[in-house]
PDB file of C-alpha atoms in Angstrom:
ATOM      1  CA  GLN A 102     -13.831  -6.138   1.646  1.00  0.00           C
ATOM      2  CA  GLN A 103     -10.231  -6.649   2.751  1.00  0.00           C
ATOM      3  CA  PRO A 104      -8.645  -9.520   0.795  1.00  0.00           C
ATOM      4  CA  VAL A 105      -7.552 -12.553   2.771  1.00  0.00           C
ATOM      5  CA  GLN A 106      -3.970 -13.700   2.455  1.00  0.00           C
ATOM      6  CA  SER A 107      -2.612 -17.123   3.326  1.00  0.00           C
ATOM      7  CA  PRO A 108      -0.452 -18.290   4.872  1.00  0.00           C
ATOM      8  CA  GLN A 109       0.287 -15.598   7.454  1.00  0.00           C
ATOM      9  CA  ALA A 110       3.940 -16.589   7.617  1.00  0.00           C
ATOM     10  CA  VAL A 111       6.369 -18.842   5.764  1.00  0.00           C
ATOM     11  CA  ILE A 112       9.894 -19.915   6.650  1.00  0.00           C
ATOM     12  CA  LEU A 113      12.051 -21.292   3.861  1.00  0.00           C
ATOM     13  CA  ARG A 114      15.602 -22.391   3.279  1.00  0.00           C
ATOM     14  CA  GLU A 115      17.393 -20.731   0.394  1.00  0.00           C
ATOM     15  CA  GLY A 116      16.459 -22.432  -2.864  1.00  0.00           C
ATOM     16  CA  GLU A 117      13.018 -23.616  -1.744  1.00  0.00           C
ATOM     17  CA  ASP A 118       9.730 -22.564  -3.346  1.00  0.00           C
ATOM     18  CA  ALA A 119       6.702 -20.833  -1.832  1.00  0.00           C
ATOM     19  CA  VAL A 120       3.155 -19.888  -2.828  1.00  0.00           C
ATOM     20  CA  ILE A 121       1.222 -17.001  -1.291  1.00  0.00           C
ATOM     21  CA  ASN A 122      -2.504 -16.756  -1.869  1.00  0.00           C
ATOM     22  CA  CYS A 123      -4.881 -13.805  -1.927  1.00  0.00           C
ATOM     23  CA  SER A 124      -8.658 -14.101  -2.143  1.00  0.00           C
ATOM     24  CA  SER A 125     -11.468 -11.590  -2.274  1.00  0.00           C
ATOM     25  CA  SER A 126     -15.222 -11.749  -1.795  1.00  0.00           C
ATOM     26  CA  LYS A 127     -15.672  -8.968  -4.363  1.00  0.00           C
ATOM     27  CA  ALA A 128     -15.410  -9.074  -8.163  1.00  0.00           C
ATOM     28  CA  LEU A 129     -11.977  -7.732  -8.980  1.00  0.00           C
ATOM     29  CA  TYR A 130     -10.503  -5.662 -11.777  1.00  0.00           C
ATOM     30  CA  SER A 131      -6.892  -6.038 -10.754  1.00  0.00           C
ATOM     31  CA  VAL A 132      -4.584  -7.510  -8.150  1.00  0.00           C
ATOM     32  CA  HIS A 133      -1.269  -5.920  -7.219  1.00  0.00           C
ATOM     33  CA  TRP A 134       1.582  -7.559  -5.330  1.00  0.00           C
ATOM     34  CA  TYR A 135       4.065  -5.647  -3.171  1.00  0.00           C
ATOM     35  CA  ARG A 136       6.992  -6.605  -0.974  1.00  0.00           C
ATOM     36  CA  GLN A 137       7.896  -4.656   2.157  1.00  0.00           C
ATOM     37  CA  LYS A 138      11.129  -5.115   4.054  1.00  0.00           C
ATOM     38  CA  HIS A 139      11.328  -4.143   7.696  1.00  0.00           C
ATOM     39  CA  GLY A 140      11.374  -0.373   8.133  1.00  0.00           C
ATOM     40  CA  GLU A 141      11.004   0.307   4.420  1.00  0.00           C
ATOM     41  CA  ALA A 142       8.194   1.283   2.057  1.00  0.00           C
ATOM     42  CA  PRO A 143       6.277  -1.339   0.093  1.00  0.00           C
ATOM     43  CA  VAL A 144       7.785  -1.990  -3.349  1.00  0.00           C
ATOM     44  CA  PHE A 145       5.643  -2.834  -6.371  1.00  0.00           C
ATOM     45  CA  LEU A 146       6.266  -6.297  -7.818  1.00  0.00           C
ATOM     46  CA  MET A 147       3.574  -6.831 -10.426  1.00  0.00           C
ATOM     47  CA  ILE A 148      -0.045  -6.311 -11.398  1.00  0.00           C
ATOM     48  CA  LEU A 149      -2.533  -8.864 -12.637  1.00  0.00           C
ATOM     49  CA  LEU A 150      -5.432  -7.495 -14.666  1.00  0.00           C
ATOM     50  CA  LYS A 151      -8.820  -9.032 -15.320  1.00  0.00           C
ATOM     51  CA  GLY A 152      -8.528 -10.882 -18.578  1.00  0.00           C
ATOM     52  CA  GLY A 153      -4.766 -10.648 -18.480  1.00  0.00           C
ATOM     53  CA  GLU A 154      -2.152 -13.360 -18.553  1.00  0.00           C
ATOM     54  CA  GLN A 155       0.030 -14.736 -15.837  1.00  0.00           C
ATOM     55  CA  LYS A 156       2.848 -12.343 -15.069  1.00  0.00           C
ATOM     56  CA  GLY A 157       6.460 -13.050 -14.253  1.00  0.00           C
ATOM     57  CA  HIS A 158       9.377 -11.166 -12.781  1.00  0.00           C
ATOM     58  CA  GLU A 159      12.647 -13.114 -12.612  1.00  0.00           C
ATOM     59  CA  LYS A 160      11.832 -16.068 -10.359  1.00  0.00           C
ATOM     60  CA  ILE A 161       8.666 -14.479  -9.023  1.00  0.00           C
ATOM     61  CA  SER A 162       5.425 -14.960 -10.938  1.00  0.00           C
ATOM     62  CA  ALA A 163       1.719 -14.640 -10.244  1.00  0.00           C
ATOM     63  CA  SER A 164      -1.642 -15.765 -11.533  1.00  0.00           C
ATOM     64  CA  PHE A 165      -5.190 -14.422 -11.269  1.00  0.00           C
ATOM     65  CA  ASN A 166      -8.253 -16.675 -11.267  1.00  0.00           C
ATOM     66  CA  GLU A 167     -11.122 -14.329 -12.146  1.00  0.00           C
ATOM     67  CA  LYS A 168     -13.847 -16.890 -11.483  1.00  0.00           C
ATOM     68  CA  LYS A 169     -12.642 -17.487  -7.944  1.00  0.00           C
ATOM     69  CA  GLN A 170     -11.398 -13.908  -7.375  1.00  0.00           C
ATOM     70  CA  GLN A 171      -8.104 -15.355  -6.246  1.00  0.00           C
ATOM     71  CA  SER A 172      -4.496 -14.579  -7.005  1.00  0.00           C
ATOM     72  CA  SER A 173      -1.382 -16.538  -6.168  1.00  0.00           C
ATOM     73  CA  LEU A 174       2.224 -15.377  -5.990  1.00  0.00           C
ATOM     74  CA  TYR A 175       4.862 -17.982  -6.797  1.00  0.00           C
ATOM     75  CA  LEU A 176       8.424 -17.641  -5.551  1.00  0.00           C
ATOM     76  CA  THR A 177      10.780 -20.238  -6.953  1.00  0.00           C
ATOM     77  CA  ALA A 178      14.336 -21.029  -5.900  1.00  0.00           C
ATOM     78  CA  SER A 179      14.055 -18.442  -3.139  1.00  0.00           C
ATOM     79  CA  GLN A 180      16.958 -16.142  -2.343  1.00  0.00           C
ATOM     80  CA  LEU A 181      17.833 -14.434   0.934  1.00  0.00           C
ATOM     81  CA  SER A 182      16.740 -11.140  -0.644  1.00  0.00           C
ATOM     82  CA  TYR A 183      13.174 -12.433  -0.976  1.00  0.00           C
ATOM     83  CA  SER A 184      12.658 -12.096   2.771  1.00  0.00           C
ATOM     84  CA  GLY A 185      10.013  -9.550   3.710  1.00  0.00           C
ATOM     85  CA  THR A 186       6.273  -9.163   4.011  1.00  0.00           C
ATOM     86  CA  TYR A 187       4.222  -9.638   0.866  1.00  0.00           C
ATOM     87  CA  PHE A 188       0.953  -7.763   0.417  1.00  0.00           C
ATOM     88  CA  CYS A 189      -1.700  -8.168  -2.186  1.00  0.00           C
ATOM     89  CA  GLY A 190      -3.766  -5.124  -3.053  1.00  0.00           C
ATOM     90  CA  THR A 191      -7.068  -5.548  -4.819  1.00  0.00           C
ATOM     91  CA  GLU A 192      -9.016  -3.145  -7.007  1.00  0.00           C
ATOM     92  CA  LYS A 193     -12.737  -3.779  -7.382  1.00  0.00           C
ATOM     93  CA  SER A 194     -14.444  -4.103 -10.740  1.00  0.00           C
ATOM     94  CA  GLY A 195     -16.059  -0.849 -11.747  1.00  0.00           C
ATOM     95  CA  GLY A 196     -12.877   1.103 -11.398  1.00  0.00           C
ATOM     96  CA  SER A 197     -12.711   2.134  -7.764  1.00  0.00           C
ATOM     97  CA  GLU A 198      -9.112   3.051  -8.575  1.00  0.00           C
ATOM     98  CA  LYS A 199      -7.914   2.481  -5.032  1.00  0.00           C
ATOM     99  CA  LEU A 200      -6.287  -0.622  -3.623  1.00  0.00           C
ATOM    100  CA  VAL A 201      -7.426  -2.491  -0.549  1.00  0.00           C
ATOM    101  CA  PHE A 202      -4.522  -4.401   0.962  1.00  0.00           C
ATOM    102  CA  GLY A 203      -4.468  -7.712   2.769  1.00  0.00           C
ATOM    103  CA  LYS A 204      -2.781  -8.181   6.137  1.00  0.00           C
ATOM    104  CA  GLY A 205       0.343  -9.568   4.527  1.00  0.00           C
ATOM    105  CA  THR A 206       2.387 -12.753   4.482  1.00  0.00           C
ATOM    106  CA  LYS A 207       5.744 -12.676   6.248  1.00  0.00           C
ATOM    107  CA  LEU A 208       8.360 -14.631   4.307  1.00  0.00           C
ATOM    108  CA  THR A 209      11.673 -15.547   5.915  1.00  0.00           C
ATOM    109  CA  VAL A 210      14.393 -17.147   3.830  1.00  0.00           C
ATOM    110  CA  ASN A 211      17.228 -18.689   5.818  1.00  0.00           C
ATOM    111  CA  PRO A 212      20.645 -19.784   4.497  1.00  0.00           C
TER     112      PRO A 212
ATOM    113  CA  ASP B 256      13.365  11.051 -10.692  1.00  0.00           C
ATOM    114  CA  THR B 257      13.845  11.079  -6.936  1.00  0.00           C
ATOM    115  CA  GLY B 258      10.821   8.954  -6.117  1.00  0.00           C
ATOM    116  CA  VAL B 259       8.090   9.848  -3.632  1.00  0.00           C
ATOM    117  CA  SER B 260       9.286  12.062  -0.779  1.00  0.00           C
ATOM    118  CA  GLN B 261       7.602  12.427   2.588  1.00  0.00           C
ATOM    119  CA  ASP B 262       8.335  14.885   5.321  1.00  0.00           C
ATOM    120  CA  PRO B 263       8.926  14.599   8.214  1.00  0.00           C
ATOM    121  CA  ARG B 264      10.160  11.014   8.633  1.00  0.00           C
ATOM    122  CA  HIS B 265       9.190  10.972  12.292  1.00  0.00           C
ATOM    123  CA  LYS B 266       6.821  13.064  14.369  1.00  0.00           C
ATOM    124  CA  ILE B 267       6.181  12.885  18.082  1.00  0.00           C
ATOM    125  CA  THR B 268       3.294  14.976  19.305  1.00  0.00           C
ATOM    126  CA  LYS B 269       1.235  15.387  22.421  1.00  0.00           C
ATOM    127  CA  ARG B 270      -2.369  14.287  22.430  1.00  0.00           C
ATOM    128  CA  GLY B 271      -4.645  17.077  21.293  1.00  0.00           C
ATOM    129  CA  GLN B 272      -2.087  18.794  19.078  1.00  0.00           C
ATOM    130  CA  ASN B 273      -2.456  19.212  15.318  1.00  0.00           C
ATOM    131  CA  VAL B 274       0.059  17.734  12.888  1.00  0.00           C
ATOM    132  CA  THR B 275       0.627  18.137   9.166  1.00  0.00           C
ATOM    133  CA  PHE B 276       2.531  15.831   6.843  1.00  0.00           C
ATOM    134  CA  ARG B 277       3.766  16.550   3.338  1.00  0.00           C
ATOM    135  CA  CYS B 278       4.112  14.282   0.324  1.00  0.00           C
ATOM    136  CA  ASP B 279       5.888  15.090  -2.940  1.00  0.00           C
ATOM    137  CA  PRO B 280       4.922  12.519  -5.586  1.00  0.00           C
ATOM    138  CA  ILE B 281       6.768  11.559  -8.725  1.00  0.00           C
ATOM    139  CA  SER B 282       6.247  14.563 -10.981  1.00  0.00           C
ATOM    140  CA  GLU B 283       4.726  12.640 -13.896  1.00  0.00           C
ATOM    141  CA  HIS B 284       2.178  10.874 -11.670  1.00  0.00           C
ATOM    142  CA  ASN B 285      -1.309  12.391 -11.570  1.00  0.00           C
ATOM    143  CA  ARG B 286      -2.669  10.134  -8.813  1.00  0.00           C
ATOM    144  CA  LEU B 287      -1.717  10.460  -5.187  1.00  0.00           C
ATOM    145  CA  TYR B 288      -2.818   8.212  -2.329  1.00  0.00           C
ATOM    146  CA  TRP B 289      -2.598   8.351   1.451  1.00  0.00           C
ATOM    147  CA  TYR B 290      -2.524   5.156   3.475  1.00  0.00           C
ATOM    148  CA  ARG B 291      -2.018   4.403   7.158  1.00  0.00           C
ATOM    149  CA  GLN B 292      -0.177   1.332   8.393  1.00  0.00           C
ATOM    150  CA  THR B 293       0.083  -0.075  11.888  1.00  0.00           C
ATOM    151  CA  LEU B 294       2.403  -2.838  13.074  1.00  0.00           C
ATOM    152  CA  GLY B 295       1.605  -6.190  11.530  1.00  0.00           C
ATOM    153  CA  GLN B 296      -1.107  -4.837   9.252  1.00  0.00           C
ATOM    154  CA  GLY B 297      -1.382  -3.964   5.604  1.00  0.00           C
ATOM    155  CA  PRO B 298      -1.710  -0.358   4.452  1.00  0.00           C
ATOM    156  CA  GLU B 299      -5.189   1.031   5.152  1.00  0.00           C
ATOM    157  CA  PHE B 300      -6.679   3.413   2.582  1.00  0.00           C
ATOM    158  CA  LEU B 301      -7.336   6.983   3.714  1.00  0.00           C
ATOM    159  CA  THR B 302      -7.902   9.094   0.621  1.00  0.00           C
ATOM    160  CA  TYR B 303      -6.780   9.692  -2.940  1.00  0.00           C
ATOM    161  CA  PHE B 304      -6.453  12.457  -5.500  1.00  0.00           C
ATOM    162  CA  GLN B 305      -6.402  12.622  -9.240  1.00  0.00           C
ATOM    163  CA  ASN B 306      -4.596  15.830 -10.063  1.00  0.00           C
ATOM    164  CA  GLU B 307      -6.021  18.366  -7.590  1.00  0.00           C
ATOM    165  CA  ALA B 308      -9.392  16.647  -7.134  1.00  0.00           C
ATOM    166  CA  GLN B 309      -9.961  14.521  -4.041  1.00  0.00           C
ATOM    167  CA  LEU B 310     -11.927  11.611  -5.471  1.00  0.00           C
ATOM    168  CA  GLU B 311     -12.475   9.388  -2.472  1.00  0.00           C
ATOM    169  CA  LYS B 312     -12.112   9.520   1.278  1.00  0.00           C
ATOM    170  CA  SER B 313     -12.361   6.507   3.549  1.00  0.00           C
ATOM    171  CA  ARG B 314     -15.502   6.304   5.653  1.00  0.00           C
ATOM    172  CA  LEU B 315     -13.235   5.258   8.490  1.00  0.00           C
ATOM    173  CA  LEU B 316     -11.628   8.669   8.420  1.00  0.00           C
ATOM    174  CA  SER B 317     -13.001  11.029  10.991  1.00  0.00           C
ATOM    175  CA  ASP B 318     -13.531  14.729  10.443  1.00  0.00           C
ATOM    176  CA  ARG B 319     -10.240  15.331  12.238  1.00  0.00           C
ATOM    177  CA  PHE B 320      -8.403  14.226   9.092  1.00  0.00           C
ATOM    178  CA  SER B 321      -8.132  16.438   6.030  1.00  0.00           C
ATOM    179  CA  ALA B 322      -5.991  16.295   2.936  1.00  0.00           C
ATOM    180  CA  GLU B 323      -5.242  18.705   0.143  1.00  0.00           C
ATOM    181  CA  ARG B 324      -3.382  18.656  -3.115  1.00  0.00           C
ATOM    182  CA  PRO B 325      -3.248  22.221  -4.384  1.00  0.00           C
ATOM    183  CA  LYS B 326      -2.346  22.570  -8.045  1.00  0.00           C
ATOM    184  CA  GLY B 327      -2.104  18.807  -8.384  1.00  0.00           C
ATOM    185  CA  SER B 328       1.458  18.662  -7.167  1.00  0.00           C
ATOM    186  CA  PHE B 329       2.446  17.999  -3.543  1.00  0.00           C
ATOM    187  CA  SER B 330      -0.138  16.955  -0.957  1.00  0.00           C
ATOM    188  CA  THR B 331      -0.613  17.593   2.746  1.00  0.00           C
ATOM    189  CA  LEU B 332      -2.399  15.457   5.316  1.00  0.00           C
ATOM    190  CA  GLU B 333      -3.506  17.205   8.503  1.00  0.00           C
ATOM    191  CA  ILE B 334      -4.694  15.528  11.661  1.00  0.00           C
ATOM    192  CA  GLN B 335      -6.403  17.786  14.178  1.00  0.00           C
ATOM    193  CA  ARG B 336      -6.680  17.070  17.902  1.00  0.00           C
ATOM    194  CA  THR B 337      -4.519  13.981  17.681  1.00  0.00           C
ATOM    195  CA  GLU B 338      -5.390  10.895  19.714  1.00  0.00           C
ATOM    196  CA  GLN B 339      -3.188   7.990  20.757  1.00  0.00           C
ATOM    197  CA  GLY B 340      -5.005   5.778  18.268  1.00  0.00           C
ATOM    198  CA  ASP B 341      -3.629   7.962  15.480  1.00  0.00           C
ATOM    199  CA  SER B 342      -0.126   6.622  16.119  1.00  0.00           C
ATOM    200  CA  ALA B 343       0.899   4.828  12.935  1.00  0.00           C
ATOM    201  CA  MET B 344       3.019   5.034   9.803  1.00  0.00           C
ATOM    202  CA  TYR B 345       1.421   7.336   7.235  1.00  0.00           C
ATOM    203  CA  LEU B 346       2.328   6.325   3.717  1.00  0.00           C
ATOM    204  CA  CYS B 347       1.961   8.338   0.559  1.00  0.00           C
ATOM    205  CA  ALA B 348       1.981   6.707  -2.866  1.00  0.00           C
ATOM    206  CA  SER B 349       1.649   7.961  -6.407  1.00  0.00           C
ATOM    207  CA  SER B 350       0.834   6.421  -9.752  1.00  0.00           C
ATOM    208  CA  SER B 351      -0.129   7.446 -13.246  1.00  0.00           C
ATOM    209  CA  THR B 352      -3.473   6.828 -14.882  1.00  0.00           C
ATOM    210  CA  GLY B 353      -3.737   3.751 -17.023  1.00  0.00           C
ATOM    211  CA  THR B 354      -3.807   0.030 -16.665  1.00  0.00           C
ATOM    212  CA  GLY B 355      -0.782  -1.841 -15.516  1.00  0.00           C
ATOM    213  CA  ASN B 356       0.649   0.925 -13.357  1.00  0.00           C
ATOM    214  CA  GLY B 357       1.610   0.106  -9.799  1.00  0.00           C
ATOM    215  CA  TYR B 358       2.009   2.448  -6.882  1.00  0.00           C
ATOM    216  CA  THR B 359       5.312   3.991  -5.875  1.00  0.00           C
ATOM    217  CA  PHE B 360       5.340   4.466  -2.122  1.00  0.00           C
ATOM    218  CA  GLY B 361       7.259   6.998  -0.101  1.00  0.00           C
ATOM    219  CA  SER B 362       9.209   6.005   3.011  1.00  0.00           C
ATOM    220  CA  GLY B 363       6.399   7.242   5.220  1.00  0.00           C
ATOM    221  CA  THR B 364       5.975   9.491   8.246  1.00  0.00           C
ATOM    222  CA  ARG B 365       5.913   7.702  11.584  1.00  0.00           C
ATOM    223  CA  LEU B 366       3.566   9.472  13.988  1.00  0.00           C
ATOM    224  CA  THR B 367       3.722   8.839  17.703  1.00  0.00           C
ATOM    225  CA  VAL B 368       1.075  10.472  19.874  1.00  0.00           C
ATOM    226  CA  VAL B 369       2.027  10.629  23.565  1.00  0.00           C
TER     227      VAL B 369
END
């Protein structure tokens, strides 16, 4: 039931792009994306809803493929502040109303 | 709006002791969630409330864990007879009903059982 994230870790140079994937074996109603910096709480980035459109937030955007039950997070022209661990949280169809989180993808952006 | 507050930030307890954590959600949020996170893992669902009603509790949660949210405001999570495997970060989050609303997490309570 836990979504699978890939890759587990990414190392970038400032200005490079990255894609983080999240896939589920269950039919999904929504996918959330969060970023957690070391020693801090996870911070909400965006939500993708079933039937919704691709979302964007500055240089961070995401898509949701309902047929494949997959979501991807796109980080373009990465900045040092993008470093952290990214989690996807999935909500099953039928309105379970709770999120099940993946194990996370650790992103490191170097100067 | 001061965000989600959790107390205490850190707790060290001896095995077998009981501990209680408190969470104060954002006042306008009617949903409150408890998660547990260990090093290198994503948050693991424990339980959640809508207003004062506890709507779901993880099957992974033993009877030693109990949570309350009296009057639909703050919530407490109690762990009885703590074990070393209970050592983790306990995160509280809140949200409001409706589509498109993400969770706001608190800074967590780090529990160490010695």
